[in-house]
Structure formats: structure tokens, C-alpha cells
mmCIF file of N, CA and C in Angstrom:
data_model
loop_
_atom_site.group_PDB
_atom_site.id
_atom_site.type_symbol
_atom_site.label_atom_id
_atom_site.label_comp_id
_atom_site.label_asym_id
_atom_site.label_seq_id
_atom_site.Cartn_x
_atom_site.Cartn_y
_atom_site.Cartn_z
ATOM 1 N N MET A 17 0.853 -1.178 0.000
ATOM 2 C CA MET A 17 0.000 0.000 0.000
ATOM 3 C C MET A 17 0.898 1.240 0.000
ATOM 4 N N GLU A 18 0.569 2.169 -0.854
ATOM 5 C CA GLU A 18 1.298 3.435 -0.942
ATOM 6 C C GLU A 18 0.395 4.532 -0.388
ATOM 7 N N ILE A 19 0.935 5.307 0.551
ATOM 8 C CA ILE A 19 0.220 6.456 1.115
ATOM 9 C C ILE A 19 1.132 7.657 0.918
ATOM 10 N N GLU A 20 0.753 8.558 0.011
ATOM 11 C CA GLU A 20 1.622 9.701 -0.261
ATOM 12 C C GLU A 20 0.805 10.940 -0.589
ATOM 13 N N ARG A 21 1.416 12.076 -0.284
ATOM 14 C CA ARG A 21 0.866 13.367 -0.681
ATOM 15 C C ARG A 21 1.860 14.007 -1.639
ATOM 16 N N LYS A 22 1.323 14.794 -2.574
ATOM 17 C CA LYS A 22 2.125 15.375 -3.643
ATOM 18 C C LYS A 22 1.931 16.885 -3.646
ATOM 19 N N PHE A 23 3.032 17.621 -3.892
ATOM 20 C CA PHE A 23 3.015 19.082 -3.831
ATOM 21 C C PHE A 23 3.762 19.679 -5.010
ATOM 22 N N LEU A 24 3.255 20.795 -5.500
ATOM 23 C CA LEU A 24 3.920 21.557 -6.547
ATOM 24 C C LEU A 24 4.968 22.446 -5.901
ATOM 25 N N ILE A 25 6.117 22.544 -6.543
ATOM 26 C CA ILE A 25 7.240 23.340 -6.035
ATOM 27 C C ILE A 25 7.618 24.352 -7.108
ATOM 28 N N SER A 26 7.815 25.604 -6.723
ATOM 29 C CA SER A 26 8.267 26.570 -7.722
ATOM 30 C C SER A 26 9.793 26.609 -7.772
ATOM 31 N N LYS A 27 10.408 26.555 -6.590
ATOM 32 C CA LYS A 27 11.873 26.540 -6.540
ATOM 33 C C LYS A 27 12.287 25.973 -5.186
ATOM 34 N N PRO A 28 13.088 24.911 -5.194
ATOM 35 C CA PRO A 28 13.557 24.365 -3.922
ATOM 36 C C PRO A 28 14.466 25.373 -3.220
ATOM 37 N N PRO A 29 14.380 25.476 -1.903
ATOM 38 C CA PRO A 29 15.170 26.478 -1.184
ATOM 39 C C PRO A 29 16.578 26.014 -0.809
ATOM 40 N N MET A 30 17.055 24.939 -1.404
ATOM 41 C CA MET A 30 18.354 24.416 -0.988
ATOM 42 C C MET A 30 19.189 24.037 -2.204
ATOM 43 N N ALA A 31 20.473 23.770 -1.952
ATOM 44 C CA ALA A 31 21.376 23.321 -3.007
ATOM 45 C C ALA A 31 21.163 21.821 -3.204
ATOM 46 N N LEU A 32 20.541 21.445 -4.293
ATOM 47 C CA LEU A 32 20.179 20.046 -4.511
ATOM 48 C C LEU A 32 21.380 19.117 -4.600
ATOM 49 N N GLU A 33 22.514 19.630 -5.028
ATOM 50 C CA GLU A 33 23.698 18.769 -5.167
ATOM 51 C C GLU A 33 24.172 18.188 -3.834
ATOM 52 N N CYS A 34 23.637 18.691 -2.725
ATOM 53 C CA CYS A 34 23.996 18.180 -1.395
ATOM 54 C C CYS A 34 23.252 16.892 -1.038
ATOM 55 N N TYR A 35 22.258 16.511 -1.823
ATOM 56 C CA TYR A 35 21.408 15.374 -1.486
ATOM 57 C C TYR A 35 21.640 14.202 -2.432
ATOM 58 N N SER A 36 21.380 13.006 -1.925
ATOM 59 C CA SER A 36 21.459 11.844 -2.806
ATOM 60 C C SER A 36 20.298 11.917 -3.801
ATOM 61 N N PHE A 37 20.459 11.228 -4.924
ATOM 62 C CA PHE A 37 19.456 11.315 -5.979
ATOM 63 C C PHE A 37 19.441 10.036 -6.802
ATOM 64 N N HIS A 38 18.374 9.902 -7.593
ATOM 65 C CA HIS A 38 18.227 8.811 -8.551
ATOM 66 C C HIS A 38 17.863 9.404 -9.902
ATOM 67 N N ARG A 39 18.389 8.811 -10.951
ATOM 68 C CA ARG A 39 17.988 9.158 -12.320
ATOM 69 C C ARG A 39 16.898 8.168 -12.713
ATOM 70 N N ILE A 40 15.766 8.688 -13.161
ATOM 71 C CA ILE A 40 14.601 7.849 -13.443
ATOM 72 C C ILE A 40 14.110 8.083 -14.870
ATOM 73 N N GLU A 41 13.807 6.971 -15.525
ATOM 74 C CA GLU A 41 13.145 6.985 -16.830
ATOM 75 C C GLU A 41 12.007 5.979 -16.718
ATOM 76 N N GLN A 42 10.799 6.367 -17.169
ATOM 77 C CA GLN A 42 9.686 5.430 -17.051
ATOM 78 C C GLN A 42 8.681 5.627 -18.173
ATOM 79 N N GLY A 43 8.073 4.518 -18.552
ATOM 80 C CA GLY A 43 7.040 4.524 -19.573
ATOM 81 C C GLY A 43 5.832 3.759 -19.072
ATOM 82 N N TYR A 44 4.669 4.095 -19.604
ATOM 83 C CA TYR A 44 3.401 3.518 -19.148
ATOM 84 C C TYR A 44 2.821 2.601 -20.211
ATOM 85 N N LEU A 45 2.633 1.344 -19.829
ATOM 86 C CA LEU A 45 2.033 0.352 -20.713
ATOM 87 C C LEU A 45 0.515 0.445 -20.667
ATOM 88 N N CYS A 46 0.010 0.971 -19.554
ATOM 89 C CA CYS A 46 -1.428 1.105 -19.328
ATOM 90 C C CYS A 46 -1.607 2.161 -18.232
ATOM 91 N N THR A 47 -2.692 2.939 -18.303
ATOM 92 C CA THR A 47 -2.911 3.948 -17.264
ATOM 93 C C THR A 47 -4.137 3.675 -16.400
ATOM 94 N N GLN A 48 -4.967 2.686 -16.760
ATOM 95 C CA GLN A 48 -6.121 2.324 -15.922
ATOM 96 C C GLN A 48 -6.310 0.827 -15.961
ATOM 97 N N PRO A 49 -5.731 0.050 -15.080
ATOM 98 C CA PRO A 49 -4.881 0.455 -13.970
ATOM 99 C C PRO A 49 -3.499 0.862 -14.483
ATOM 100 N N VAL A 50 -2.736 1.502 -13.619
ATOM 101 C CA VAL A 50 -1.394 1.941 -13.989
ATOM 102 C C VAL A 50 -0.456 0.737 -14.014
ATOM 103 N N VAL A 51 0.174 0.533 -15.171
ATOM 104 C CA VAL A 51 1.237 -0.466 -15.316
ATOM 105 C C VAL A 51 2.376 0.254 -16.005
ATOM 106 N N ARG A 52 3.517 0.321 -15.318
ATOM 107 C CA ARG A 52 4.638 1.072 -15.894
ATOM 108 C C ARG A 52 5.915 0.246 -15.788
ATOM 109 N N VAL A 53 6.874 0.631 -16.628
ATOM 110 C CA VAL A 53 8.238 0.113 -16.512
ATOM 111 C C VAL A 53 9.120 1.286 -16.136
ATOM 112 N N ARG A 54 10.099 1.018 -15.276
ATOM 113 C CA ARG A 54 10.957 2.091 -14.778
ATOM 114 C C ARG A 54 12.407 1.633 -14.713
ATOM 115 N N ARG A 55 13.285 2.542 -15.142
ATOM 116 C CA ARG A 55 14.721 2.405 -14.872
ATOM 117 C C ARG A 55 15.029 3.433 -13.807
ATOM 118 N N GLN A 56 15.572 2.972 -12.692
ATOM 119 C CA GLN A 56 16.022 3.873 -11.628
ATOM 120 C C GLN A 56 17.493 3.563 -11.412
ATOM 121 N N ASP A 57 18.341 4.450 -11.897
ATOM 122 C CA ASP A 57 19.784 4.226 -11.910
ATOM 123 C C ASP A 57 20.053 2.939 -12.697
ATOM 124 N N ASP A 58 20.588 1.910 -12.054
ATOM 125 C CA ASP A 58 20.896 0.655 -12.744
ATOM 126 C C ASP A 58 19.931 -0.464 -12.379
ATOM 127 N N CYS A 59 18.755 -0.104 -11.852
ATOM 128 C CA CYS A 59 17.745 -1.095 -11.488
ATOM 129 C C CYS A 59 16.513 -0.899 -12.370
ATOM 130 N N PHE A 60 15.779 -1.996 -12.589
ATOM 131 C CA PHE A 60 14.655 -1.986 -13.516
ATOM 132 C C PHE A 60 13.456 -2.649 -12.855
ATOM 133 N N TYR A 61 12.257 -2.048 -13.064
ATOM 134 C CA TYR A 61 11.052 -2.525 -12.387
ATOM 135 C C TYR A 61 9.838 -2.481 -13.308
ATOM 136 N N LEU A 62 8.910 -3.380 -13.036
ATOM 137 C CA LEU A 62 7.562 -3.327 -13.561
ATOM 138 C C LEU A 62 6.680 -3.010 -12.368
ATOM 139 N N THR A 63 5.849 -1.975 -12.470
ATOM 140 C CA THR A 63 5.027 -1.527 -11.340
ATOM 141 C C THR A 63 3.557 -1.545 -11.723
ATOM 142 N N TYR A 64 2.739 -2.030 -10.791
ATOM 143 C CA TYR A 64 1.293 -1.959 -10.886
ATOM 144 C C TYR A 64 0.808 -1.029 -9.785
ATOM 145 N N LYS A 65 -0.063 -0.069 -10.128
ATOM 146 C CA LYS A 65 -0.677 0.812 -9.131
ATOM 147 C C LYS A 65 -2.183 0.753 -9.294
ATOM 148 N N GLY A 66 -2.873 0.530 -8.184
ATOM 149 C CA GLY A 66 -4.327 0.502 -8.190
ATOM 150 C C GLY A 66 -4.898 1.906 -8.240
ATOM 151 N N GLY A 67 -6.215 1.997 -8.219
ATOM 152 C CA GLY A 67 -6.896 3.291 -8.249
ATOM 153 C C GLY A 67 -6.741 4.017 -6.933
ATOM 154 N N GLY A 68 -6.991 5.306 -6.954
ATOM 155 C CA GLY A 68 -6.901 6.135 -5.754
ATOM 156 C C GLY A 68 -5.948 7.284 -5.964
ATOM 157 N N MET A 69 -5.988 8.218 -5.036
ATOM 158 C CA MET A 69 -5.124 9.396 -5.127
ATOM 159 C C MET A 69 -4.053 9.376 -4.041
ATOM 160 N N MET A 70 -4.454 9.501 -2.770
ATOM 161 C CA MET A 70 -3.472 9.522 -1.686
ATOM 162 C C MET A 70 -3.118 8.106 -1.226
ATOM 163 N N VAL A 71 -4.079 7.203 -1.272
ATOM 164 C CA VAL A 71 -3.865 5.830 -0.812
ATOM 165 C C VAL A 71 -4.206 4.881 -1.955
ATOM 166 N N ARG A 72 -3.241 4.021 -2.319
ATOM 167 C CA ARG A 72 -3.523 3.030 -3.360
ATOM 168 C C ARG A 72 -2.532 1.878 -3.295
ATOM 169 N N GLU A 73 -2.951 0.780 -3.887
ATOM 170 C CA GLU A 73 -2.082 -0.384 -3.952
ATOM 171 C C GLU A 73 -0.914 -0.086 -4.879
ATOM 172 N N GLU A 74 0.243 -0.659 -4.535
ATOM 173 C CA GLU A 74 1.406 -0.543 -5.421
ATOM 174 C C GLU A 74 2.248 -1.794 -5.261
ATOM 175 N N TYR A 75 2.618 -2.383 -6.393
ATOM 176 C CA TYR A 75 3.464 -3.571 -6.402
ATOM 177 C C TYR A 75 4.600 -3.339 -7.384
ATOM 178 N N ASN A 76 5.832 -3.567 -6.933
ATOM 179 C CA ASN A 76 7.012 -3.442 -7.786
ATOM 180 C C ASN A 76 7.634 -4.811 -7.977
ATOM 181 N N LEU A 77 7.887 -5.169 -9.219
ATOM 182 C CA LEU A 77 8.538 -6.429 -9.548
ATOM 183 C C LEU A 77 9.835 -6.126 -10.277
ATOM 184 N N PRO A 78 10.920 -6.792 -9.908
ATOM 185 C CA PRO A 78 12.183 -6.530 -10.594
ATOM 186 C C PRO A 78 12.150 -7.029 -12.038
ATOM 187 N N LEU A 79 12.819 -6.298 -12.895
ATOM 188 C CA LEU A 79 13.000 -6.681 -14.297
ATOM 189 C C LEU A 79 14.483 -6.761 -14.601
ATOM 190 N N THR A 80 14.835 -7.502 -15.623
ATOM 191 C CA THR A 80 16.195 -7.435 -16.145
ATOM 192 C C THR A 80 16.281 -6.217 -17.060
ATOM 193 N N GLU A 81 17.482 -5.785 -17.344
ATOM 194 C CA GLU A 81 17.644 -4.672 -18.276
ATOM 195 C C GLU A 81 17.091 -5.043 -19.651
ATOM 196 N N GLU A 82 17.290 -6.288 -20.047
ATOM 197 C CA GLU A 82 16.797 -6.732 -21.353
ATOM 198 C C GLU A 82 15.262 -6.663 -21.403
ATOM 199 N N ALA A 83 14.598 -7.092 -20.339
ATOM 200 C CA ALA A 83 13.138 -7.028 -20.303
ATOM 201 C C ALA A 83 12.667 -5.578 -20.340
ATOM 202 N N TYR A 84 13.342 -4.709 -19.589
ATOM 203 C CA TYR A 84 12.991 -3.286 -19.594
ATOM 204 C C TYR A 84 13.134 -2.705 -21.008
ATOM 205 N N GLN A 85 14.265 -2.989 -21.664
ATOM 206 C CA GLN A 85 14.500 -2.458 -23.017
ATOM 207 C C GLN A 85 13.477 -3.004 -24.013
ATOM 208 N N HIS A 86 12.988 -4.207 -23.792
ATOM 209 C CA HIS A 86 11.962 -4.794 -24.645
ATOM 210 C C HIS A 86 10.606 -4.115 -24.430
ATOM 211 N N LEU A 87 10.268 -3.820 -23.171
ATOM 212 C CA LEU A 87 8.956 -3.269 -22.844
ATOM 213 C C LEU A 87 8.846 -1.762 -23.062
ATOM 214 N N LEU A 88 9.928 -1.012 -22.839
ATOM 215 C CA LEU A 88 9.851 0.451 -22.929
ATOM 216 C C LEU A 88 9.280 0.945 -24.264
ATOM 217 N N PRO A 89 9.699 0.397 -25.421
ATOM 218 C CA PRO A 89 9.129 0.884 -26.685
ATOM 219 C C PRO A 89 7.635 0.593 -26.834
ATOM 220 N N LYS A 90 7.095 -0.287 -26.023
ATOM 221 C CA LYS A 90 5.675 -0.603 -26.062
ATOM 222 C C LYS A 90 4.849 0.388 -25.237
ATOM 223 N N SER A 91 5.523 1.325 -24.569
ATOM 224 C CA SER A 91 4.845 2.333 -23.747
ATOM 225 C C SER A 91 3.992 3.244 -24.618
ATOM 226 N N ASP A 92 2.875 3.662 -24.049
ATOM 227 C CA ASP A 92 2.008 4.625 -24.718
ATOM 228 C C ASP A 92 2.442 6.035 -24.335
ATOM 229 N N GLY A 93 2.459 6.945 -25.289
ATOM 230 C CA GLY A 93 2.675 8.352 -24.976
ATOM 231 C C GLY A 93 4.101 8.710 -24.618
ATOM 232 N N ASN A 94 4.210 9.696 -23.726
ATOM 233 C CA ASN A 94 5.487 10.293 -23.355
ATOM 234 C C ASN A 94 6.265 9.408 -22.394
ATOM 235 N N ILE A 95 7.569 9.325 -22.619
ATOM 236 C CA ILE A 95 8.468 8.708 -21.648
ATOM 237 C C ILE A 95 8.823 9.808 -20.645
ATOM 238 N N ILE A 96 8.677 9.506 -19.370
ATOM 239 C CA ILE A 96 8.950 10.478 -18.305
ATOM 240 C C ILE A 96 10.403 10.324 -17.860
ATOM 241 N N THR A 97 11.139 11.438 -17.830
ATOM 242 C CA THR A 97 12.506 11.431 -17.316
ATOM 243 C C THR A 97 12.618 12.497 -16.235
ATOM 244 N N LYS A 98 13.324 12.141 -15.170
ATOM 245 C CA LYS A 98 13.449 13.070 -14.044
ATOM 246 C C LYS A 98 14.614 12.652 -13.160
ATOM 247 N N THR A 99 15.047 13.613 -12.353
ATOM 248 C CA THR A 99 16.005 13.338 -11.290
ATOM 249 C C THR A 99 15.243 13.458 -9.988
ATOM 250 N N ARG A 100 15.350 12.426 -9.149
ATOM 251 C CA ARG A 100 14.642 12.407 -7.870
ATOM 252 C C ARG A 100 15.663 12.601 -6.743
ATOM 253 N N TYR A 101 15.542 13.735 -6.048
ATOM 254 C CA TYR A 101 16.399 14.052 -4.907
ATOM 255 C C TYR A 101 15.707 13.613 -3.622
ATOM 256 N N LEU A 102 16.465 13.033 -2.704
ATOM 257 C CA LEU A 102 15.930 12.542 -1.434
ATOM 258 C C LEU A 102 16.311 13.525 -0.336
ATOM 259 N N ILE A 103 15.317 14.276 0.147
ATOM 260 C CA ILE A 103 15.555 15.362 1.092
ATOM 261 C C ILE A 103 14.903 15.016 2.433
ATOM 262 N N PRO A 104 15.688 14.906 3.495
ATOM 263 C CA PRO A 104 15.106 14.585 4.807
ATOM 264 C C PRO A 104 14.190 15.702 5.307
ATOM 265 N N LEU A 105 13.075 15.284 5.908
ATOM 266 C CA LEU A 105 12.128 16.210 6.526
ATOM 267 C C LEU A 105 11.998 15.863 8.002
ATOM 268 N N ASP A 106 11.380 16.743 8.765
ATOM 269 C CA ASP A 106 11.126 16.484 10.182
ATOM 270 C C ASP A 106 10.295 15.221 10.356
ATOM 271 N N GLY A 107 10.447 14.584 11.494
ATOM 272 C CA GLY A 107 9.652 13.406 11.815
ATOM 273 C C GLY A 107 10.107 12.146 11.111
ATOM 274 N N GLY A 108 11.334 12.148 10.589
ATOM 275 C CA GLY A 108 11.850 10.967 9.912
ATOM 276 C C GLY A 108 11.285 10.743 8.514
ATOM 277 N N LEU A 109 10.603 11.730 7.970
ATOM 278 C CA LEU A 109 10.034 11.620 6.634
ATOM 279 C C LEU A 109 11.060 12.048 5.586
ATOM 280 N N THR A 110 10.791 11.675 4.342
ATOM 281 C CA THR A 110 11.662 12.046 3.235
ATOM 282 C C THR A 110 10.836 12.680 2.133
ATOM 283 N N CYS A 111 11.316 13.798 1.633
ATOM 284 C CA CYS A 111 10.735 14.432 0.455
ATOM 285 C C CYS A 111 11.445 13.837 -0.758
ATOM 286 N N GLU A 112 10.673 13.251 -1.661
ATOM 287 C CA GLU A 112 11.213 12.809 -2.940
ATOM 288 C C GLU A 112 10.924 13.929 -3.927
ATOM 289 N N LEU A 113 11.929 14.725 -4.204
ATOM 290 C CA LEU A 113 11.774 15.909 -5.046
ATOM 291 C C LEU A 113 12.110 15.550 -6.487
ATOM 292 N N ASP A 114 11.100 15.564 -7.343
ATOM 293 C CA ASP A 114 11.275 15.196 -8.746
ATOM 294 C C ASP A 114 11.453 16.439 -9.597
ATOM 295 N N VAL A 115 12.617 16.540 -10.233
ATOM 296 C CA VAL A 115 12.914 17.618 -11.169
ATOM 297 C C VAL A 115 12.833 17.004 -12.559
ATOM 298 N N PHE A 116 11.791 17.377 -13.300
ATOM 299 C CA PHE A 116 11.507 16.756 -14.585
ATOM 300 C C PHE A 116 12.379 17.333 -15.683
ATOM 301 N N GLU A 117 12.589 16.513 -16.708
ATOM 302 C CA GLU A 117 13.403 16.899 -17.863
ATOM 303 C C GLU A 117 12.602 16.626 -19.124
ATOM 304 N N GLY A 118 13.205 16.886 -20.259
ATOM 305 C CA GLY A 118 12.556 16.575 -21.530
ATOM 306 C C GLY A 118 11.271 17.348 -21.714
ATOM 307 N N ALA A 119 10.206 16.644 -22.068
ATOM 308 C CA ALA A 119 8.915 17.270 -22.370
ATOM 309 C C ALA A 119 8.344 18.049 -21.195
ATOM 310 N N PHE A 120 8.740 17.713 -19.979
ATOM 311 C CA PHE A 120 8.186 18.368 -18.788
ATOM 312 C C PHE A 120 9.233 19.187 -18.039
ATOM 313 N N ASP A 121 10.263 19.609 -18.770
ATOM 314 C CA ASP A 121 11.329 20.425 -18.195
ATOM 315 C C ASP A 121 10.730 21.647 -17.497
ATOM 316 N N GLY A 122 11.186 21.909 -16.281
ATOM 317 C CA GLY A 122 10.693 23.050 -15.504
ATOM 318 C C GLY A 122 9.703 22.651 -14.429
ATOM 319 N N LEU A 123 9.087 21.477 -14.557
ATOM 320 C CA LEU A 123 8.143 21.008 -13.544
ATOM 321 C C LEU A 123 8.918 20.399 -12.376
ATOM 322 N N ILE A 124 8.552 20.786 -11.158
ATOM 323 C CA ILE A 124 9.162 20.235 -9.947
ATOM 324 C C ILE A 124 8.034 19.833 -9.001
ATOM 325 N N LEU A 125 8.024 18.555 -8.629
ATOM 326 C CA LEU A 125 7.020 18.026 -7.709
ATOM 327 C C LEU A 125 7.691 17.371 -6.515
ATOM 328 N N ALA A 126 7.066 17.492 -5.364
ATOM 329 C CA ALA A 126 7.538 16.826 -4.151
ATOM 330 C C ALA A 126 6.512 15.777 -3.752
ATOM 331 N N GLU A 127 6.986 14.580 -3.443
ATOM 332 C CA GLU A 127 6.140 13.514 -2.917
ATOM 333 C C GLU A 127 6.660 13.132 -1.549
ATOM 334 N N VAL A 128 5.740 12.935 -0.622
ATOM 335 C CA VAL A 128 6.101 12.485 0.720
ATOM 336 C C VAL A 128 5.269 11.252 1.017
ATOM 337 N N GLU A 129 5.946 10.141 1.338
ATOM 338 C CA GLU A 129 5.252 8.902 1.677
ATOM 339 C C GLU A 129 5.125 8.784 3.189
ATOM 340 N N PHE A 130 4.018 8.161 3.614
ATOM 341 C CA PHE A 130 3.697 8.065 5.034
ATOM 342 C C PHE A 130 3.430 6.620 5.435
ATOM 343 N N PRO A 131 3.649 6.312 6.714
ATOM 344 C CA PRO A 131 3.398 4.946 7.189
ATOM 345 C C PRO A 131 1.908 4.633 7.337
ATOM 346 N N ASP A 132 1.073 5.676 7.512
ATOM 347 C CA ASP A 132 -0.367 5.462 7.688
ATOM 348 C C ASP A 132 -1.117 6.738 7.315
ATOM 349 N N GLU A 133 -2.433 6.610 7.180
ATOM 350 C CA GLU A 133 -3.255 7.748 6.766
ATOM 351 C C GLU A 133 -3.285 8.854 7.811
ATOM 352 N N GLN A 134 -3.228 8.506 9.081
ATOM 353 C CA GLN A 134 -3.238 9.524 10.126
ATOM 354 C C GLN A 134 -1.993 10.408 10.020
ATOM 355 N N SER A 135 -0.837 9.802 9.802
ATOM 356 C CA SER A 135 0.398 10.583 9.626
ATOM 357 C C SER A 135 0.290 11.496 8.414
ATOM 358 N N ALA A 136 -0.292 10.982 7.343
ATOM 359 C CA ALA A 136 -0.463 11.790 6.130
ATOM 360 C C ALA A 136 -1.374 12.981 6.404
ATOM 361 N N GLY A 137 -2.455 12.748 7.151
ATOM 362 C CA GLY A 137 -3.386 13.824 7.470
ATOM 363 C C GLY A 137 -2.817 14.869 8.402
ATOM 364 N N ASN A 138 -1.891 14.465 9.276
ATOM 365 C CA ASN A 138 -1.289 15.387 10.245
ATOM 366 C C ASN A 138 -0.085 16.147 9.695
ATOM 367 N N PHE A 139 0.379 15.785 8.507
ATOM 368 C CA PHE A 139 1.590 16.385 7.934
ATOM 369 C C PHE A 139 1.390 17.866 7.646
ATOM 370 N N VAL A 140 2.340 18.666 8.126
ATOM 371 C CA VAL A 140 2.365 20.100 7.830
ATOM 372 C C VAL A 140 3.526 20.323 6.869
ATOM 373 N N PRO A 141 3.240 20.678 5.622
ATOM 374 C CA PRO A 141 4.312 20.819 4.636
ATOM 375 C C PRO A 141 5.204 22.026 4.918
ATOM 376 N N PRO A 142 6.486 21.917 4.530
ATOM 377 C CA PRO A 142 7.385 23.069 4.663
ATOM 378 C C PRO A 142 6.903 24.233 3.797
ATOM 379 N N GLU A 143 7.368 25.419 4.116
ATOM 380 C CA GLU A 143 6.941 26.626 3.391
ATOM 381 C C GLU A 143 7.243 26.563 1.901
ATOM 382 N N TRP A 144 8.298 25.865 1.517
ATOM 383 C CA TRP A 144 8.673 25.841 0.104
ATOM 384 C C TRP A 144 7.807 24.899 -0.729
ATOM 385 N N PHE A 145 6.886 24.172 -0.096
ATOM 386 C CA PHE A 145 5.879 23.398 -0.818
ATOM 387 C C PHE A 145 4.773 24.403 -1.165
ATOM 388 N N ILE A 146 4.605 24.728 -2.426
ATOM 389 C CA ILE A 146 3.723 25.813 -2.848
ATOM 390 C C ILE A 146 2.245 25.441 -2.773
ATOM 391 N N ARG A 147 1.871 24.303 -3.366
ATOM 392 C CA ARG A 147 0.453 23.944 -3.441
ATOM 393 C C ARG A 147 0.316 22.430 -3.471
ATOM 394 N N GLU A 148 -0.632 21.907 -2.715
ATOM 395 C CA GLU A 148 -0.862 20.466 -2.724
ATOM 396 C C GLU A 148 -1.628 20.074 -3.987
ATOM 397 N N VAL A 149 -1.149 19.003 -4.634
ATOM 398 C CA VAL A 149 -1.782 18.513 -5.861
ATOM 399 C C VAL A 149 -2.074 17.005 -5.765
ATOM 400 N N THR A 150 -2.141 16.499 -4.537
ATOM 401 C CA THR A 150 -2.386 15.067 -4.327
ATOM 402 C C THR A 150 -3.611 14.593 -5.085
ATOM 403 N N ASN A 151 -4.691 15.336 -5.036
ATOM 404 C CA ASN A 151 -5.951 14.918 -5.648
ATOM 405 C C ASN A 151 -6.182 15.490 -7.038
ATOM 406 N N ASP A 152 -5.143 16.063 -7.630
ATOM 407 C CA ASP A 152 -5.240 16.607 -8.980
ATOM 408 C C ASP A 152 -4.582 15.623 -9.947
ATOM 409 N N PRO A 153 -5.374 14.881 -10.714
ATOM 410 C CA PRO A 153 -4.800 13.846 -11.584
ATOM 411 C C PRO A 153 -3.834 14.382 -12.634
ATOM 412 N N ARG A 154 -3.880 15.671 -12.918
ATOM 413 C CA ARG A 154 -2.967 16.238 -13.920
ATOM 414 C C ARG A 154 -1.506 16.125 -13.498
ATOM 415 N N TYR A 155 -1.250 15.923 -12.215
ATOM 416 C CA TYR A 155 0.126 15.834 -11.723
ATOM 417 C C TYR A 155 0.563 14.395 -11.465
ATOM 418 N N HIS A 156 -0.226 13.432 -11.890
ATOM 419 C CA HIS A 156 0.195 12.035 -11.832
ATOM 420 C C HIS A 156 1.026 11.754 -13.078
ATOM 421 N N ASN A 157 2.137 11.087 -12.908
ATOM 422 C CA ASN A 157 3.013 10.790 -14.041
ATOM 423 C C ASN A 157 2.273 10.008 -15.123
ATOM 424 N N SER A 158 1.363 9.133 -14.705
ATOM 425 C CA SER A 158 0.613 8.338 -15.698
ATOM 426 C C SER A 158 -0.238 9.264 -16.580
ATOM 427 N N TYR A 159 -0.832 10.289 -16.022
ATOM 428 C CA TYR A 159 -1.606 11.252 -16.808
ATOM 429 C C TYR A 159 -0.662 12.035 -17.729
ATOM 430 N N MET A 160 0.447 12.505 -17.178
ATOM 431 C CA MET A 160 1.401 13.292 -17.967
ATOM 432 C C MET A 160 1.924 12.484 -19.157
ATOM 433 N N SER A 161 2.045 11.186 -18.983
ATOM 434 C CA SER A 161 2.535 10.349 -20.077
ATOM 435 C C SER A 161 1.564 10.365 -21.257
ATOM 436 N N SER A 162 0.288 10.620 -20.991
ATOM 437 C CA SER A 162 -0.723 10.554 -22.059
ATOM 438 C C SER A 162 -0.983 11.897 -22.739
ATOM 439 N N LEU A 163 -0.346 12.966 -22.281
ATOM 440 C CA LEU A 163 -0.579 14.288 -22.875
ATOM 441 C C LEU A 163 -0.010 14.367 -24.293
ATOM 442 N N LYS A 164 -0.739 15.021 -25.153
ATOM 443 C CA LYS A 164 -0.256 15.283 -26.522
ATOM 444 C C LYS A 164 0.578 16.556 -26.478
ATOM 445 N N LEU A 165 1.857 16.434 -26.740
ATOM 446 C CA LEU A 165 2.761 17.582 -26.668
ATOM 447 C C LEU A 165 3.220 18.011 -28.041
#
């Protein structure tokens, strides 16, 4: 089960090079339900995500690089590329700050995952989180993959 809130960021208030990061490339084989393939650094995954906005099922299965390279061209729409910075927050939480590239260059989103719904509901975002977009489907990567650009 994935429990996360998502926020739009205009400009992070820190030097991102100070944080660990992942390079991510992902394509969507299906968007209802969400089935995607992802390369994260040197690891490869097939992911299923159920319906929902803040709370939904999520299953990650490892792929070989060969399987990923075979499936990626079968993706519908835009391939999403981004750098994900891991920024510690109060309470032992982590902000996964996605800085998008390519077709979505300039977009910056923050995702925060929680252990339970109560923690998610009690979360007070830092000032540099501009606007919550958890329930706005336009900011889901699966939706962005389907946009005609």
C-alpha cells in the first residue's frame, strides 16, 4: 500500500547537489490500472498501481535490463525522465523531489510517503511546498505520459 501526498514546487530552497538522488526513466504500458516500466539508476522494475489518489495499492517487480528495453518501446505516450532528490524532513520523513526533464522540463514536484493515513493527514508541509496537488490527476506521471505535446 502506498500512502503519499504530492506538492507543486516553484523553486527548492536548498542546493540540490547536497542530497542523494536517482535518475529515473519510465514509460506507461497502461494507465487504468497503472502499469509502468521504470529504470532507476541501474535497477529496472515493472510496477502496478491501483486506483486512488493519496492511498492506493502498489506492487514493484524486478525486471532485467533486457526485459525493460523490450517493454519500454511498447509504452504509450510520453516517456517520463526526471532526477529524484531525497531530502530529509522532520519526523523521519523524506521528500522525494522530482525535477523533470525533456517534455516536462521546468516542472518540480515533491512527494512524501507516510506509514499510515493519520500521519499523512497530520503532515504540515514546509513553506517551500507551494500547493498540494495530491488529488489533482494532472500531476500524476501516468496522466502526464498521455498528454499530446
